[in-house]
PDB file of C-alpha atoms in Angstrom:
ATOM      1  CA  MET J  31       0.000   0.000   0.000  1.00  0.00           C
ATOM      2  CA  ASP J  32       1.276   3.420  -0.927  1.00  0.00           C
ATOM      3  CA  LEU J  33       1.516   5.592   2.202  1.00  0.00           C
ATOM      4  CA  ASN J  34       1.825   8.840   0.277  1.00  0.00           C
ATOM      5  CA  GLY J  35      -1.317  10.940   0.618  1.00  0.00           C
ATOM      6  CA  ILE J  36      -2.971   8.924   3.381  1.00  0.00           C
ATOM      7  CA  SER J  37      -3.608   9.702   7.043  1.00  0.00           C
ATOM      8  CA  ALA J  38      -2.395   7.481   9.867  1.00  0.00           C
ATOM      9  CA  VAL J  39      -2.749   7.181  13.640  1.00  0.00           C
ATOM     10  CA  VAL J  40       0.158   6.184  15.890  1.00  0.00           C
ATOM     11  CA  SER J  41      -0.576   5.682  19.569  1.00  0.00           C
ATOM     12  CA  GLY J  42       2.363   6.356  21.857  1.00  0.00           C
ATOM     13  CA  GLY J  43       3.731   8.478  19.025  1.00  0.00           C
ATOM     14  CA  ALA J  44       5.420  11.128  21.153  1.00  0.00           C
ATOM     15  CA  SER J  45       8.560   9.155  21.987  1.00  0.00           C
ATOM     16  CA  GLY J  46      10.573   5.988  21.524  1.00  0.00           C
ATOM     17  CA  LEU J  47       9.240   3.395  19.104  1.00  0.00           C
ATOM     18  CA  GLY J  48       6.113   5.406  18.407  1.00  0.00           C
ATOM     19  CA  GLU J  49       8.003   8.562  17.518  1.00  0.00           C
ATOM     20  CA  ALA J  50      10.311   6.646  15.188  1.00  0.00           C
ATOM     21  CA  THR J  51       7.233   5.195  13.484  1.00  0.00           C
ATOM     22  CA  VAL J  52       5.620   8.614  13.150  1.00  0.00           C
ATOM     23  CA  ARG J  53       8.729   9.906  11.403  1.00  0.00           C
ATOM     24  CA  GLN J  54       8.912   6.926   9.047  1.00  0.00           C
ATOM     25  CA  LEU J  55       5.286   7.361   7.984  1.00  0.00           C
ATOM     26  CA  ALA J  56       5.644  11.111   7.571  1.00  0.00           C
ATOM     27  CA  ASP J  57       8.741  10.556   5.415  1.00  0.00           C
ATOM     28  CA  ALA J  58       6.598   8.289   3.233  1.00  0.00           C
ATOM     29  CA  GLY J  59       4.105  11.111   2.694  1.00  0.00           C
ATOM     30  CA  ALA J  60       1.455  10.317   5.304  1.00  0.00           C
ATOM     31  CA  THR J  61      -0.249  12.855   7.537  1.00  0.00           C
ATOM     32  CA  VAL J  62       0.166  11.356  11.000  1.00  0.00           C
ATOM     33  CA  VAL J  63      -1.952  11.784  14.106  1.00  0.00           C
ATOM     34  CA  VAL J  64       0.302  11.541  17.150  1.00  0.00           C
ATOM     35  CA  ALA J  65      -1.916  10.029  19.864  1.00  0.00           C
ATOM     36  CA  ASP J  66      -0.200  10.271  23.241  1.00  0.00           C
ATOM     37  CA  LEU J  67      -0.604  11.456  26.835  1.00  0.00           C
ATOM     38  CA  ASN J  68       2.522  13.639  26.651  1.00  0.00           C
ATOM     39  CA  ALA J  69       1.126  16.860  25.214  1.00  0.00           C
ATOM     40  CA  GLU J  70       4.359  18.858  25.195  1.00  0.00           C
ATOM     41  CA  ARG J  71       6.387  16.242  23.372  1.00  0.00           C
ATOM     42  CA  GLY J  72       3.469  15.074  21.237  1.00  0.00           C
ATOM     43  CA  GLU J  73       2.736  18.550  19.943  1.00  0.00           C
ATOM     44  CA  ALA J  74       6.427  19.083  19.166  1.00  0.00           C
ATOM     45  CA  VAL J  75       6.701  15.846  17.175  1.00  0.00           C
ATOM     46  CA  ALA J  76       3.461  16.541  15.302  1.00  0.00           C
ATOM     47  CA  LYS J  77       4.650  20.031  14.383  1.00  0.00           C
ATOM     48  CA  GLU J  78       7.999  18.716  13.135  1.00  0.00           C
ATOM     49  CA  VAL J  79       6.374  16.213  10.765  1.00  0.00           C
ATOM     50  CA  GLY J  80       3.365  18.282   9.705  1.00  0.00           C
ATOM     51  CA  GLY J  81       0.965  16.062  11.615  1.00  0.00           C
ATOM     52  CA  VAL J  82      -1.685  16.455  14.299  1.00  0.00           C
ATOM     53  CA  PHE J  83      -1.458  15.838  18.042  1.00  0.00           C
ATOM     54  CA  VAL J  84      -4.397  14.428  20.009  1.00  0.00           C
ATOM     55  CA  ALA J  85      -4.124  13.847  23.759  1.00  0.00           C
ATOM     56  CA  THR J  86      -5.031  10.183  24.109  1.00  0.00           C
ATOM     57  CA  ASP J  87      -5.399   7.646  26.883  1.00  0.00           C
ATOM     58  CA  VAL J  88      -5.657   4.491  24.803  1.00  0.00           C
ATOM     59  CA  SER J  89      -7.715   2.720  27.466  1.00  0.00           C
ATOM     60  CA  ASP J  90     -10.426   5.382  27.013  1.00  0.00           C
ATOM     61  CA  GLU J  91     -12.748   4.624  24.094  1.00  0.00           C
ATOM     62  CA  GLU J  92     -13.806   8.231  23.520  1.00  0.00           C
ATOM     63  CA  GLN J  93     -10.248   9.522  23.425  1.00  0.00           C
ATOM     64  CA  VAL J  94      -9.144   6.871  20.935  1.00  0.00           C
ATOM     65  CA  GLN J  95     -12.200   7.638  18.808  1.00  0.00           C
ATOM     66  CA  ALA J  96     -11.215  11.311  18.866  1.00  0.00           C
ATOM     67  CA  ALA J  97      -7.727  10.418  17.591  1.00  0.00           C
ATOM     68  CA  VAL J  98      -9.209   8.312  14.798  1.00  0.00           C
ATOM     69  CA  GLN J  99     -11.631  11.095  13.897  1.00  0.00           C
ATOM     70  CA  ALA J 100      -8.755  13.570  13.776  1.00  0.00           C
ATOM     71  CA  ALA J 101      -7.136  11.396  11.114  1.00  0.00           C
ATOM     72  CA  VAL J 102     -10.379  11.288   9.133  1.00  0.00           C
ATOM     73  CA  ASP J 103     -10.726  15.069   9.481  1.00  0.00           C
ATOM     74  CA  THR J 104      -7.376  15.688   7.792  1.00  0.00           C
ATOM     75  CA  GLY J 105      -9.200  15.140   4.533  1.00  0.00           C
ATOM     76  CA  ARG J 106      -6.908  12.268   3.661  1.00  0.00           C
ATOM     77  CA  PRO J 107      -8.222   8.695   3.857  1.00  0.00           C
ATOM     78  CA  LEU J 108      -7.292   6.858   7.052  1.00  0.00           C
ATOM     79  CA  ARG J 109      -5.371   3.813   5.890  1.00  0.00           C
ATOM     80  CA  ALA J 110      -2.812   3.063   8.616  1.00  0.00           C
ATOM     81  CA  ALA J 111      -2.906   2.606  12.377  1.00  0.00           C
ATOM     82  CA  VAL J 112       0.012   1.607  14.593  1.00  0.00           C
ATOM     83  CA  ALA J 113      -0.390   0.796  18.283  1.00  0.00           C
ATOM     84  CA  CYS J 114       2.810   1.672  20.163  1.00  0.00           C
ATOM     85  CA  ALA J 115       1.408   2.951  23.461  1.00  0.00           C
ATOM     86  CA  GLY J 116       2.368   0.723  26.364  1.00  0.00           C
ATOM     87  CA  ILE J 117       3.613   0.527  29.933  1.00  0.00           C
ATOM     88  CA  GLY J 118       5.727  -1.960  31.847  1.00  0.00           C
ATOM     89  CA  TRP J 119       5.522  -3.415  35.337  1.00  0.00           C
ATOM     90  CA  ALA J 120       7.974  -5.656  37.165  1.00  0.00           C
ATOM     91  CA  THR J 121       6.509  -7.711  40.012  1.00  0.00           C
ATOM     92  CA  ARG J 122       6.558 -11.412  40.793  1.00  0.00           C
ATOM     93  CA  THR J 123       3.281 -13.312  41.060  1.00  0.00           C
ATOM     94  CA  VAL J 124       4.179 -13.839  44.727  1.00  0.00           C
ATOM     95  CA  ASN J 125       7.108 -11.809  46.049  1.00  0.00           C
ATOM     96  CA  ARG J 126       9.851 -12.837  48.462  1.00  0.00           C
ATOM     97  CA  ASP J 127       7.747 -11.620  51.390  1.00  0.00           C
ATOM     98  CA  GLY J 128       4.917 -13.931  50.365  1.00  0.00           C
ATOM     99  CA  GLN J 129       2.702 -11.101  49.099  1.00  0.00           C
ATOM    100  CA  PRO J 130       0.649 -11.652  45.927  1.00  0.00           C
ATOM    101  CA  HIS J 131       0.895  -9.421  42.879  1.00  0.00           C
ATOM    102  CA  ASP J 132      -1.166  -6.252  43.291  1.00  0.00           C
ATOM    103  CA  LEU J 133      -4.359  -6.629  41.263  1.00  0.00           C
ATOM    104  CA  ALA J 134      -4.761  -2.941  40.468  1.00  0.00           C
ATOM    105  CA  SER J 135      -1.356  -2.717  38.782  1.00  0.00           C
ATOM    106  CA  TYR J 136      -2.055  -5.893  36.802  1.00  0.00           C
ATOM    107  CA  LYS J 137      -5.344  -4.442  35.557  1.00  0.00           C
ATOM    108  CA  LYS J 138      -3.633  -1.171  34.640  1.00  0.00           C
ATOM    109  CA  VAL J 139      -1.090  -2.927  32.419  1.00  0.00           C
ATOM    110  CA  ILE J 140      -3.861  -4.926  30.735  1.00  0.00           C
ATOM    111  CA  ASP J 141      -5.956  -1.757  30.258  1.00  0.00           C
ATOM    112  CA  VAL J 142      -3.159   0.142  28.517  1.00  0.00           C
ATOM    113  CA  ASN J 143      -1.293  -2.571  26.626  1.00  0.00           C
ATOM    114  CA  LEU J 144      -4.095  -4.933  25.635  1.00  0.00           C
ATOM    115  CA  ILE J 145      -7.368  -3.009  25.847  1.00  0.00           C
ATOM    116  CA  GLY J 146      -5.637   0.086  24.462  1.00  0.00           C
ATOM    117  CA  THR J 147      -4.343  -1.856  21.481  1.00  0.00           C
ATOM    118  CA  PHE J 148      -7.772  -3.364  20.866  1.00  0.00           C
ATOM    119  CA  ASN J 149      -9.392   0.069  21.044  1.00  0.00           C
ATOM    120  CA  LEU J 150      -7.164   1.462  18.303  1.00  0.00           C
ATOM    121  CA  LEU J 151      -7.503  -1.720  16.239  1.00  0.00           C
ATOM    122  CA  ARG J 152     -11.296  -1.825  16.228  1.00  0.00           C
ATOM    123  CA  LEU J 153     -11.991   1.908  15.932  1.00  0.00           C
ATOM    124  CA  SER J 154      -9.440   2.580  13.201  1.00  0.00           C
ATOM    125  CA  ALA J 155     -10.544  -0.500  11.266  1.00  0.00           C
ATOM    126  CA  ALA J 156     -14.138   0.700  11.322  1.00  0.00           C
ATOM    127  CA  ALA J 157     -13.047   4.046   9.887  1.00  0.00           C
ATOM    128  CA  MET J 158     -10.931   2.337   7.222  1.00  0.00           C
ATOM    129  CA  GLY J 159     -13.955   0.302   6.238  1.00  0.00           C
ATOM    130  CA  GLU J 160     -15.743   3.512   5.244  1.00  0.00           C
ATOM    131  CA  THR J 161     -13.109   4.391   2.632  1.00  0.00           C
ATOM    132  CA  GLU J 162     -12.937   3.372  -1.001  1.00  0.00           C
ATOM    133  CA  PRO J 163     -10.580   0.498  -1.889  1.00  0.00           C
ATOM    134  CA  VAL J 164      -7.193   1.554  -3.242  1.00  0.00           C
ATOM    135  CA  ASN J 165      -6.745  -1.284  -5.729  1.00  0.00           C
ATOM    136  CA  GLU J 166      -8.318  -4.294  -7.425  1.00  0.00           C
ATOM    137  CA  ASP J 167      -7.583  -6.419  -4.345  1.00  0.00           C
ATOM    138  CA  GLY J 168     -10.075  -4.332  -2.381  1.00  0.00           C
ATOM    139  CA  GLU J 169      -7.388  -3.066   0.010  1.00  0.00           C
ATOM    140  CA  ARG J 170      -8.469  -0.290   2.357  1.00  0.00           C
ATOM    141  CA  GLY J 171      -5.819  -0.155   5.061  1.00  0.00           C
ATOM    142  CA  ALA J 172      -3.288  -1.800   7.340  1.00  0.00           C
ATOM    143  CA  ILE J 173      -2.830  -2.084  11.092  1.00  0.00           C
ATOM    144  CA  VAL J 174       0.344  -2.915  13.010  1.00  0.00           C
ATOM    145  CA  ASN J 175       0.294  -3.703  16.722  1.00  0.00           C
ATOM    146  CA  THR J 176       3.232  -3.850  19.115  1.00  0.00           C
ATOM    147  CA  ALA J 177       3.713  -6.895  21.302  1.00  0.00           C
ATOM    148  CA  SER J 178       7.034  -8.005  22.797  1.00  0.00           C
ATOM    149  CA  LEU J 179       9.373 -10.934  23.015  1.00  0.00           C
ATOM    150  CA  ALA J 180       8.007 -11.114  26.578  1.00  0.00           C
ATOM    151  CA  GLY J 181       4.649 -12.107  25.114  1.00  0.00           C
ATOM    152  CA  ILE J 182       6.322 -15.268  23.799  1.00  0.00           C
ATOM    153  CA  GLU J 183       9.062 -15.913  26.354  1.00  0.00           C
ATOM    154  CA  GLY J 184       8.175 -14.049  29.540  1.00  0.00           C
ATOM    155  CA  GLN J 185      10.765 -13.773  32.290  1.00  0.00           C
ATOM    156  CA  ILE J 186      10.566 -13.616  36.085  1.00  0.00           C
ATOM    157  CA  GLY J 187       8.586 -10.578  37.192  1.00  0.00           C
ATOM    158  CA  GLN J 188       6.881 -10.065  33.826  1.00  0.00           C
ATOM    159  CA  ILE J 189       3.535 -11.711  34.574  1.00  0.00           C
ATOM    160  CA  ALA J 190       1.469  -8.563  33.914  1.00  0.00           C
ATOM    161  CA  TYR J 191       3.491  -7.339  30.948  1.00  0.00           C
ATOM    162  CA  SER J 192       3.739 -10.786  29.356  1.00  0.00           C
ATOM    163  CA  SER J 193       0.011 -11.367  29.796  1.00  0.00           C
ATOM    164  CA  SER J 194      -0.799  -8.115  28.030  1.00  0.00           C
ATOM    165  CA  LYS J 195       1.632  -8.675  25.167  1.00  0.00           C
ATOM    166  CA  GLY J 196       0.615 -12.314  24.803  1.00  0.00           C
ATOM    167  CA  GLY J 197      -2.928 -11.027  24.377  1.00  0.00           C
ATOM    168  CA  VAL J 198      -1.814  -8.714  21.582  1.00  0.00           C
ATOM    169  CA  ILE J 199      -0.138 -11.648  19.849  1.00  0.00           C
ATOM    170  CA  GLY J 200      -3.269 -13.736  20.304  1.00  0.00           C
ATOM    171  CA  MET J 201      -5.529 -11.160  18.658  1.00  0.00           C
ATOM    172  CA  THR J 202      -3.400 -10.898  15.514  1.00  0.00           C
ATOM    173  CA  LEU J 203      -4.696 -13.860  13.534  1.00  0.00           C
ATOM    174  CA  PRO J 204      -8.420 -13.557  14.369  1.00  0.00           C
ATOM    175  CA  ALA J 205      -8.310  -9.806  13.745  1.00  0.00           C
ATOM    176  CA  ALA J 206      -6.684 -10.349  10.356  1.00  0.00           C
ATOM    177  CA  ARG J 207      -9.321 -12.924   9.462  1.00  0.00           C
ATOM    178  CA  ASP J 208     -12.145 -10.675  10.683  1.00  0.00           C
ATOM    179  CA  LEU J 209     -10.885  -7.637   8.795  1.00  0.00           C
ATOM    180  CA  ALA J 210     -10.167  -9.477   5.563  1.00  0.00           C
ATOM    181  CA  ALA J 211     -13.818  -8.802   4.739  1.00  0.00           C
ATOM    182  CA  ILE J 212     -13.091  -5.065   4.482  1.00  0.00           C
ATOM    183  CA  GLY J 213      -9.594  -5.303   3.006  1.00  0.00           C
ATOM    184  CA  VAL J 214      -7.546  -4.426   6.106  1.00  0.00           C
ATOM    185  CA  THR J 215      -4.381  -6.316   7.051  1.00  0.00           C
ATOM    186  CA  VAL J 216      -3.241  -6.857  10.643  1.00  0.00           C
ATOM    187  CA  ASN J 217       0.303  -7.668  11.747  1.00  0.00           C
ATOM    188  CA  THR J 218       2.170  -7.519  15.042  1.00  0.00           C
ATOM    189  CA  VAL J 219       5.784  -6.660  15.812  1.00  0.00           C
ATOM    190  CA  ALA J 220       7.385  -8.410  18.795  1.00  0.00           C
ATOM    191  CA  PRO J 221      10.504  -6.444  19.777  1.00  0.00           C
ATOM    192  CA  GLY J 222      13.311  -7.820  21.866  1.00  0.00           C
ATOM    193  CA  ILE J 223      15.521  -5.275  23.630  1.00  0.00           C
ATOM    194  CA  LEU J 224      15.349  -1.973  21.772  1.00  0.00           C
ATOM    195  CA  ASP J 225      17.130   1.205  22.798  1.00  0.00           C
ATOM    196  CA  THR J 226      14.494   3.729  23.883  1.00  0.00           C
ATOM    197  CA  PRO J 227      14.419   6.638  26.384  1.00  0.00           C
ATOM    198  CA  ILE J 228      13.127   4.246  29.056  1.00  0.00           C
ATOM    199  CA  TYR J 229      16.740   3.281  29.844  1.00  0.00           C
ATOM    200  CA  GLY J 230      17.805   6.855  30.573  1.00  0.00           C
ATOM    201  CA  GLN J 231      21.133   8.480  29.738  1.00  0.00           C
ATOM    202  CA  GLY J 232      24.651   8.642  31.145  1.00  0.00           C
ATOM    203  CA  PRO J 233      27.435   6.171  32.001  1.00  0.00           C
ATOM    204  CA  GLU J 234      25.311   3.969  34.288  1.00  0.00           C
ATOM    205  CA  SER J 235      22.623   3.731  31.634  1.00  0.00           C
ATOM    206  CA  GLU J 236      25.159   2.739  28.984  1.00  0.00           C
ATOM    207  CA  GLN J 237      26.634   0.063  31.230  1.00  0.00           C
ATOM    208  CA  PHE J 238      23.169  -1.326  31.915  1.00  0.00           C
ATOM    209  CA  LYS J 239      22.406  -1.477  28.202  1.00  0.00           C
ATOM    210  CA  GLU J 240      25.680  -3.293  27.560  1.00  0.00           C
ATOM    211  CA  ARG J 241      24.598  -5.990  30.018  1.00  0.00           C
ATOM    212  CA  LEU J 242      21.218  -6.247  28.306  1.00  0.00           C
ATOM    213  CA  ALA J 243      22.889  -6.661  24.918  1.00  0.00           C
ATOM    214  CA  ALA J 244      25.302  -9.379  26.064  1.00  0.00           C
ATOM    215  CA  PRO J 245      23.006 -12.378  25.365  1.00  0.00           C
ATOM    216  CA  VAL J 246      21.883 -11.109  21.929  1.00  0.00           C
ATOM    217  CA  PRO J 247      23.406 -13.425  19.255  1.00  0.00           C
ATOM    218  CA  PHE J 248      23.866 -10.876  16.467  1.00  0.00           C
ATOM    219  CA  PRO J 249      24.182  -7.975  16.121  1.00  0.00           C
ATOM    220  CA  LYS J 250      25.398  -7.853  19.722  1.00  0.00           C
ATOM    221  CA  ARG J 251      23.693  -4.602  20.613  1.00  0.00           C
ATOM    222  CA  LEU J 252      20.291  -3.229  21.397  1.00  0.00           C
ATOM    223  CA  GLY J 253      17.989  -2.651  18.463  1.00  0.00           C
ATOM    224  CA  THR J 254      17.114   0.896  17.484  1.00  0.00           C
ATOM    225  CA  ALA J 255      13.793   2.691  17.329  1.00  0.00           C
ATOM    226  CA  GLU J 256      14.568   3.540  13.693  1.00  0.00           C
ATOM    227  CA  GLU J 257      14.858  -0.170  12.845  1.00  0.00           C
ATOM    228  CA  PHE J 258      11.483  -0.750  14.482  1.00  0.00           C
ATOM    229  CA  GLY J 259       9.933   2.110  12.508  1.00  0.00           C
ATOM    230  CA  ARG J 260      11.335   0.801   9.237  1.00  0.00           C
ATOM    231  CA  LEU J 261       9.885  -2.639   9.938  1.00  0.00           C
ATOM    232  CA  VAL J 262       6.473  -1.163  10.710  1.00  0.00           C
ATOM    233  CA  ARG J 263       6.568   0.854   7.501  1.00  0.00           C
ATOM    234  CA  SER J 264       7.360  -2.301   5.518  1.00  0.00           C
ATOM    235  CA  LEU J 265       4.464  -4.185   7.114  1.00  0.00           C
ATOM    236  CA  LEU J 266       2.127  -1.352   6.146  1.00  0.00           C
ATOM    237  CA  GLU J 267       3.450  -1.173   2.583  1.00  0.00           C
ATOM    238  CA  ILE J 268       3.683  -4.896   1.751  1.00  0.00           C
ATOM    239  CA  SER J 269       0.088  -6.070   1.606  1.00  0.00           C
ATOM    240  CA  TYR J 270       0.791  -9.780   1.266  1.00  0.00           C
ATOM    241  CA  ILE J 271       2.270  -9.898   4.744  1.00  0.00           C
ATOM    242  CA  ASN J 272      -0.849 -10.458   6.827  1.00  0.00           C
ATOM    243  CA  ALA J 273      -1.665 -12.068  10.197  1.00  0.00           C
ATOM    244  CA  GLU J 274       2.028 -12.311  11.088  1.00  0.00           C
ATOM    245  CA  VAL J 275       3.892 -11.819  14.370  1.00  0.00           C
ATOM    246  CA  VAL J 276       7.361 -10.600  13.432  1.00  0.00           C
ATOM    247  CA  ARG J 277      10.171 -10.681  15.977  1.00  0.00           C
ATOM    248  CA  ILE J 278      12.846  -7.982  15.842  1.00  0.00           C
ATOM    249  CA  ASP J 279      15.354  -9.140  18.437  1.00  0.00           C
ATOM    250  CA  GLY J 280      18.750 -10.025  16.915  1.00  0.00           C
ATOM    251  CA  GLY J 281      17.959 -13.706  17.427  1.00  0.00           C
ATOM    252  CA  LEU J 282      17.457 -13.340  21.198  1.00  0.00           C
TER     253      LEU J 282
END
């Protein structure tokens, strides 16, 4: 699918993987709605790429609908949606003091990572379904969700995060089959350890990232947000890739 002249929505688009994706889509000629809670950074990114910022809590249906509507209101057909908004949480199911995992924090991770992804998926797909097909295949749009290697191989302390990302992986195939009827593809990216602002800056941060990169087979480094964005762009552009979960992890 040609991204030039379309509109797109990227949740979590104000920083990290989302920002890199926003820039890739804008470079391809799309008008991008940056849907994020960080208004200061979101507005700055949107201004830099000629897009639109919409303050968005992805777990809130009305706010996600507003972001989708903003893409429709650009006057360009909404044909791409990328779910990058997410949060992490590190707690064992039962900790060393014998205390069970806090339920409220578990629900919060599910609300943002899983429900938030589903909100953007369903609401953007409905809007795409209202557009005219772009080719003889009947293609109307493409959706890319963000899971994690943790959704496949969760580690100690990742019960909430792995549950949420495993859910995103699990929705990929049925969503793709559901949306085939309206010509919308659905794929999911499962990143390993990518270098984002979450790791901070400075010597201690760099040393920590070196330890994280040590078990990666090749290349022996953290992945970059740009590499993630380029992969997402490819999944949006290559229509015959559908219903796939694609790992980007250096073989980890």
